[in-house]
Amino acid sequence: MQGTPVPLDVESYPVTPEGLDLEQVHIYVRHGERTPVRVRMSDPPASIPADWQMCDTAKSFHETVAGHIPTVDDGLWYRKVVENRHGKTAEGLCLLGELTDIGKKSTYSFGTALRSLYVDRLKFLPQKLEDERLTYFRSTNIARTIESLQHIVHGVYPPSTCAPGTIPSIIIRNAIDENLVSNTLACKRLALLELKFAEVAVAVWNPRLKPLDLKVSKYIGGMPLRLDGTPRASGILDTVRSAAAHGFRVPPEFMDDDVIGLIESAVTAEWFNIKSEDGRRLGMGRLLAGASEKMRRKAQPDSTDPTKLLVHSTHDSTLAALLCTFDVFDDKWPPFTSSVTFELFRKRTPASGLRALSSVWRRQDEHYVRMRYKNKNMVLPMCAEEGKHLPGSPEFCTLEAFQRRVEELTPRDWAEECRT
């Protein structure tokens, strides 16, 4: 079945060309496996459970991170107990959209893989965290992304590897100020743009989905499978993918790559096929502007910026939007715990001749940005021209070309553009 998680592969991480030094890493990771956000397909013959008992870990306040030793604080000691719509409770019962024990395990594993890569293999980060400024951890203000990041942080720098008094912070913004997602809550113009593109997708894809009715309608109460149907095709995809990720039996028709592939193509077109420059600017422009500015500061001659690893816990929509913005999206729904990474490299330019003797000459090093997704390097079309990438290595976009494109995508006044 398509949509299988793609764990971070430390062993296959490619050796960089000689002379390139890693300077900064920006990671945008989707939360781990979760329950569906609504109950769907629970009636026979689909019979996907409405209640999932897969949330045993971290029900108490002091056990939010796997392996954490509880401490005494003279208060706020409790257990979270979930009650279903019938007023019944059960051990390990999950809320809708909640990070499950499997999701906690996969995000912790992602964190340990980051440590294996950037601490143990590349020696990019120290074994022991003594300066919190080396790292930047941020999440959207959603429980599953916050919990995912807690487990990632625990994998990268567990308490035993942090100096006394050094506690990594997880940064969160108010929803109205969030730029880790395409913020339609705060940008009505973006919401209208997305609605228009979704309407186009409905017109194009609903006729293509119609032949599937004979195969799958029996699992959704006899209703036709449509992008704007009840339930929506996106909801069906969400439920099927979530159920399969947790080992629940899924109707065999949805295990057919041709069936689920068609549904996935339709849903990704509805959600992510925003090709307009306005949609890209208002959606991902601010996020990329922030990343570009951090890279600029890091790339300054004699920079004293200590930040090396930035991890952002976010959603499938963010990963797809980033990939679409740079024209490298594979039209597949981003799996749980998948990530988009931007790595900043420095190619040092040695001084020679009179410049080596001059006290006023300042080294002008070259800088490059590499984008990675699903353990693969992304060759960005915007950097394809000669002079816009490292010779012989098109996946290394020059920082100048990267920043020029980001500048084009950066709204001058986001709030004002959102109103017009």
XYZ file of C-alpha atoms in Angstrom:
420
model
C 0.000 0.000 0.000
C 1.267 3.458 -0.833
C 1.952 5.968 1.958
C 4.379 3.747 3.890
C 6.535 5.711 6.355
C 10.069 6.492 5.200
C 12.368 6.545 8.266
C 15.401 8.801 8.195
C 18.178 6.640 6.716
C 21.465 7.578 8.361
C 23.515 4.991 6.474
C 22.463 6.221 3.031
C 23.101 9.900 3.796
C 25.301 11.037 0.894
C 28.876 12.152 1.334
C 29.153 15.834 0.395
C 31.687 17.060 -2.168
C 35.111 17.828 -0.775
C 35.504 21.340 0.569
C 31.920 21.800 1.737
C 31.310 22.314 5.451
C 27.851 21.937 6.964
C 26.854 25.158 8.721
C 23.146 24.952 9.573
C 20.254 22.489 9.226
C 16.550 23.412 8.972
C 14.126 20.493 9.371
C 10.344 20.511 8.896
C 8.892 17.209 10.089
C 5.351 15.901 10.018
C 4.005 14.632 13.329
C 3.984 10.912 14.010
C 1.196 8.407 13.472
C -2.150 9.517 14.876
C -5.764 8.476 15.006
C -8.128 9.748 12.281
C -9.489 13.231 12.916
C -13.084 11.930 12.535
C -14.865 8.601 12.867
C -15.412 7.148 9.408
C -16.002 3.695 7.936
C -16.777 2.204 11.370
C -19.904 0.342 10.236
C -19.746 -3.051 8.467
C -18.426 -4.120 6.086
C -15.455 -1.742 6.569
C -15.554 -2.071 10.382
C -12.597 0.200 11.095
C -12.798 0.792 14.879
C -14.368 4.024 16.066
C -12.424 3.844 19.334
C -8.680 3.250 19.277
C -6.957 1.942 22.415
C -3.447 2.856 21.324
C -2.564 5.743 23.614
C -1.206 4.129 26.782
C 2.009 6.127 26.946
C 2.105 9.592 28.540
C -1.309 9.752 30.139
C 0.191 11.293 33.253
C 1.556 14.826 33.385
C 5.046 13.664 34.344
C 5.390 11.085 31.578
C 5.043 13.191 28.449
C 8.329 11.900 27.048
C 9.222 8.235 26.754
C 11.746 7.259 29.378
C 11.434 10.476 31.399
C 11.801 9.990 35.149
C 8.947 11.642 37.103
C 9.846 14.430 39.478
C 8.012 15.705 42.549
C 6.492 19.171 42.259
C 3.831 19.076 45.029
C 0.985 19.506 42.567
C -0.451 18.979 39.071
C -0.334 15.207 39.402
C -3.071 13.584 37.338
C -3.936 10.995 34.719
C -5.675 11.891 31.494
C -8.661 9.633 30.916
C -10.508 9.691 27.595
C -14.266 9.125 27.528
C -15.962 8.135 24.272
C -19.234 9.481 22.904
C -21.160 6.814 24.841
C -19.725 7.967 28.165
C -17.431 4.952 28.496
C -13.733 4.927 29.314
C -11.078 2.343 28.516
C -7.391 1.959 29.182
C -5.335 3.667 26.489
C -8.339 5.145 24.676
C -7.284 7.831 22.186
C -8.852 11.113 21.225
C -9.537 11.839 17.567
C -6.397 13.136 15.899
C -4.206 12.125 18.853
C -0.601 10.994 18.562
C -0.596 7.263 19.324
C 2.031 5.106 20.990
C 3.242 4.133 17.515
C 3.534 7.828 16.635
C 5.507 8.494 19.811
C 7.869 5.666 18.967
C 8.413 6.821 15.375
C 9.102 10.428 16.358
C 11.497 9.320 19.098
C 13.233 7.141 16.485
C 13.425 10.160 14.189
C 15.149 12.081 16.976
C 17.641 9.289 17.618
C 18.339 9.116 13.873
C 19.057 12.862 13.857
C 21.482 12.305 16.721
C 23.125 9.386 14.932
C 23.584 11.521 11.819
C 24.462 14.993 13.043
C 26.138 14.128 16.356
C 27.731 10.698 15.945
C 28.481 10.447 12.229
C 29.036 14.005 11.014
C 30.275 15.462 14.335
C 28.224 18.530 13.421
C 26.719 18.820 16.895
C 28.391 18.096 20.234
C 27.737 14.904 22.168
C 26.649 16.988 25.141
C 24.395 20.031 24.849
C 25.891 22.806 26.946
C 24.527 25.802 25.033
C 20.806 25.790 24.265
C 21.395 28.344 21.491
C 22.856 25.581 19.297
C 19.345 24.262 18.759
C 15.942 25.713 17.913
C 12.841 23.576 18.408
C 9.433 24.884 17.366
C 5.979 23.387 16.933
C 2.532 24.421 15.812
C 0.154 24.750 18.746
C -1.466 21.350 18.194
C -1.139 18.567 20.749
C 0.144 15.948 18.290
C 2.891 18.178 16.890
C 3.985 19.330 20.345
C 4.138 15.749 21.623
C 5.973 14.661 18.473
C 8.590 17.327 19.041
C 8.962 16.346 22.690
C 9.908 12.857 21.579
C 12.197 14.137 18.826
C 14.045 16.373 21.290
C 14.345 13.451 23.685
C 15.948 11.430 20.887
C 18.395 14.148 19.863
C 19.402 15.314 23.327
C 17.991 13.171 26.158
C 18.430 14.610 29.662
C 21.567 12.534 30.254
C 23.301 14.390 27.392
C 22.374 17.898 28.556
C 24.567 19.924 30.888
C 23.032 20.838 34.264
C 20.582 23.680 33.792
C 20.474 23.233 30.010
C 16.910 22.428 29.027
C 15.900 22.582 25.340
C 12.927 24.898 24.773
C 9.973 24.113 22.522
C 8.709 27.326 20.965
C 5.015 27.798 20.125
C 3.142 30.713 18.550
C -0.483 31.784 18.682
C -2.518 30.415 15.772
C -3.089 33.913 14.345
C 0.704 34.425 14.118
C 1.610 30.950 12.855
C 3.711 30.658 9.701
C 4.573 26.940 9.885
C 1.358 26.303 7.965
C -0.521 28.041 5.190
C -2.441 30.227 7.612
C -5.913 30.548 6.149
C -7.210 31.509 9.587
C -5.339 34.809 9.419
C -5.317 35.221 5.629
C -8.763 35.297 4.038
C -7.338 35.871 0.577
C -5.327 32.661 0.854
C -8.435 30.830 2.019
C -10.297 32.038 -1.092
C -7.420 31.020 -3.376
C -7.337 27.532 -1.887
C -11.103 27.256 -2.250
C -10.921 28.189 -5.942
C -8.207 25.625 -6.659
C -10.196 23.000 -4.743
C -13.251 23.745 -6.886
C -11.178 23.210 -10.017
C -9.949 19.895 -8.617
C -13.545 18.809 -7.938
C -14.504 19.484 -11.557
C -11.489 17.585 -12.893
C -11.287 14.649 -10.506
C -14.846 13.768 -9.504
C -15.582 12.200 -12.916
C -12.358 10.195 -12.623
C -13.350 8.931 -9.183
C -16.812 7.801 -10.326
C -15.665 4.365 -11.632
C -14.490 3.512 -8.099
C -18.052 3.641 -6.727
C -18.727 0.008 -7.638
C -15.724 -1.022 -5.576
C -15.782 1.243 -2.541
C -19.236 2.810 -2.037
C -20.345 -0.173 0.072
C -17.753 0.838 2.648
C -19.016 4.417 3.002
C -22.733 3.849 3.479
C -23.485 3.507 -0.211
C -22.389 7.080 -0.879
C -20.332 7.986 -3.975
C -16.629 8.658 -3.427
C -16.081 12.328 -4.316
C -13.763 15.136 -3.310
C -16.745 17.112 -2.028
C -18.759 14.081 -0.963
C -19.967 12.894 2.438
C -17.569 11.689 3.653
C -14.997 13.577 1.631
C -12.377 11.616 -0.309
C -9.670 13.280 1.786
C -11.326 11.917 4.921
C -11.451 8.416 3.474
C -7.759 8.613 2.585
C -6.949 9.852 6.088
C -8.876 7.040 7.785
C -7.460 4.310 5.553
C -3.866 5.514 5.905
C -4.168 5.939 9.670
C -5.759 2.510 10.107
C -3.148 0.770 7.946
C -0.312 2.490 9.826
C -1.645 0.996 13.071
C -2.193 -2.520 11.797
C -5.981 -2.427 11.537
C -7.614 -4.425 8.802
C -8.439 -2.212 5.829
C -10.915 -3.312 3.129
C -8.896 -5.025 0.384
C -10.062 -2.595 -2.300
C -8.165 0.166 -0.484
C -5.008 -1.944 -0.510
C -5.071 -1.916 -4.314
C -2.461 0.588 -5.504
C -4.591 1.556 -8.479
C -7.553 2.416 -6.246
C -5.724 4.196 -3.448
C -3.371 5.827 -5.973
C -6.301 7.415 -7.816
C -7.822 8.654 -4.555
C -4.453 10.043 -3.470
C -3.938 11.851 -6.788
C -7.368 13.457 -6.536
C -6.910 14.533 -2.918
C -3.418 15.940 -3.416
C -4.732 17.930 -6.389
C -7.526 19.316 -4.210
C -5.274 20.237 -1.318
C -1.924 21.146 -2.823
C -2.247 21.997 -6.508
C -1.794 25.731 -5.938
C 0.390 26.817 -8.827
C -0.242 30.547 -8.590
C 2.507 32.816 -7.350
C 0.054 34.546 -4.998
C -0.872 31.255 -3.349
C 2.767 30.345 -2.845
C 3.669 33.783 -1.513
C 0.828 33.909 0.987
C 1.192 30.248 1.969
C 4.910 29.577 2.409
C 6.481 32.979 1.793
C 6.826 33.994 5.430
C 8.168 30.615 6.536
C 10.834 30.641 3.828
C 11.702 34.272 4.513
C 12.421 33.380 8.131
C 14.600 30.430 7.150
C 16.442 32.521 4.557
C 17.164 35.248 7.093
C 18.621 32.724 9.533
C 20.815 31.369 6.748
C 21.925 34.887 5.838
C 23.014 35.588 9.400
C 24.865 32.288 9.580
C 26.633 32.957 6.279
C 27.973 36.349 7.280
C 31.785 36.621 7.399
C 32.930 36.009 10.971
C 29.358 35.173 12.011
C 28.872 34.549 15.720
C 25.413 33.020 15.319
C 25.550 29.761 17.345
C 22.378 28.146 15.953
C 23.117 24.942 14.028
C 20.033 22.696 14.190
C 16.461 23.969 13.754
C 13.631 21.422 13.981
C 10.025 22.420 13.268
C 7.203 20.016 14.101
C 4.361 20.582 11.698
C 1.908 18.924 9.316
C 1.600 17.076 6.006
C 0.220 20.230 4.402
C 3.397 22.161 5.223
C 5.698 19.565 3.693
C 3.582 19.350 0.538
C 3.401 23.149 0.287
C 7.191 23.498 0.579
C 7.727 20.862 -2.098
C 5.111 22.444 -4.372
C 6.606 25.902 -3.902
C 9.952 24.658 -5.231
C 8.315 22.483 -7.937
C 9.586 19.144 -6.598
C 6.383 17.638 -5.151
C 5.882 13.974 -6.101
C 2.068 14.220 -5.803
C 2.102 11.699 -2.950
C 0.647 12.506 0.471
C 3.591 13.053 2.868
C 3.818 10.053 5.229
C 3.833 10.286 9.010
C 7.188 11.493 10.442
C 8.468 12.400 6.972
C 10.543 15.555 6.720
C 11.826 18.276 4.429
C 15.369 19.412 5.220
C 17.352 22.440 4.077
C 21.091 22.199 4.749
C 23.352 25.230 4.513
C 26.941 24.547 3.428
C 30.003 26.753 3.290
C 32.708 26.329 0.676
C 35.737 28.093 2.007
C 37.698 30.235 -0.422
C 41.406 30.155 0.442
C 43.272 33.428 0.421
C 46.163 33.633 -2.006
C 48.788 36.080 -3.223
C 48.505 39.663 -2.016
C 45.069 38.978 -0.526
C 46.623 36.517 1.918
C 48.935 39.289 3.147
C 46.293 41.981 3.364
C 44.750 42.717 6.761
C 41.766 44.431 5.159
C 40.792 41.628 2.771
C 37.813 39.631 4.039
C 37.223 36.075 2.936
C 34.232 35.717 0.609
C 33.189 32.109 1.058
C 30.617 30.487 -1.178
C 27.431 29.097 0.359
C 25.055 26.436 -0.900
C 21.654 25.076 0.126
C 20.603 21.474 -0.339
C 16.973 20.374 0.009
C 16.204 16.753 0.972
C 12.979 14.733 1.209
C 12.402 11.014 1.789
C 16.172 10.452 2.021
C 16.674 11.951 -1.437
C 18.341 15.127 -2.659
C 15.958 17.486 -4.430
C 17.280 19.111 -7.586
C 15.473 22.453 -7.644
C 14.437 23.697 -11.112
C 15.096 27.295 -10.019
C 18.781 26.414 -9.599
C 19.221 24.448 -12.829
C 21.013 27.177 -14.760
C 24.786 27.302 -14.831
C 26.091 29.503 -12.055
C 23.105 28.801 -9.793
C 24.416 25.533 -8.369
C 27.671 23.871 -7.409
C 29.381 22.731 -10.652
C 28.778 19.032 -11.117
C 26.334 18.855 -8.207
C 22.978 20.381 -9.219
C 21.381 19.514 -5.854
C 23.529 22.199 -4.211
C 21.751 25.453 -4.986
C 23.782 28.603 -4.463
C 22.593 30.542 -1.446
C 22.264 33.594 -3.681
C 19.882 31.815 -6.077
C 17.933 30.333 -3.178
C 17.554 33.703 -1.482
C 16.622 35.440 -4.725
C 13.709 33.046 -5.218
C 12.663 33.350 -1.556
C 12.717 37.126 -1.897
C 10.290 36.828 -4.817
C 8.050 34.713 -2.596
C 8.182 37.052 0.401
C 5.160 39.352 0.792
C 6.150 42.941 1.495
C 3.128 43.332 3.773
C 1.524 39.940 4.381
C -1.376 41.272 6.422
C -2.248 43.865 3.788
C -1.992 41.378 0.912
C -4.252 39.003 2.833
C -6.963 41.654 2.992
C -6.983 42.521 -0.702
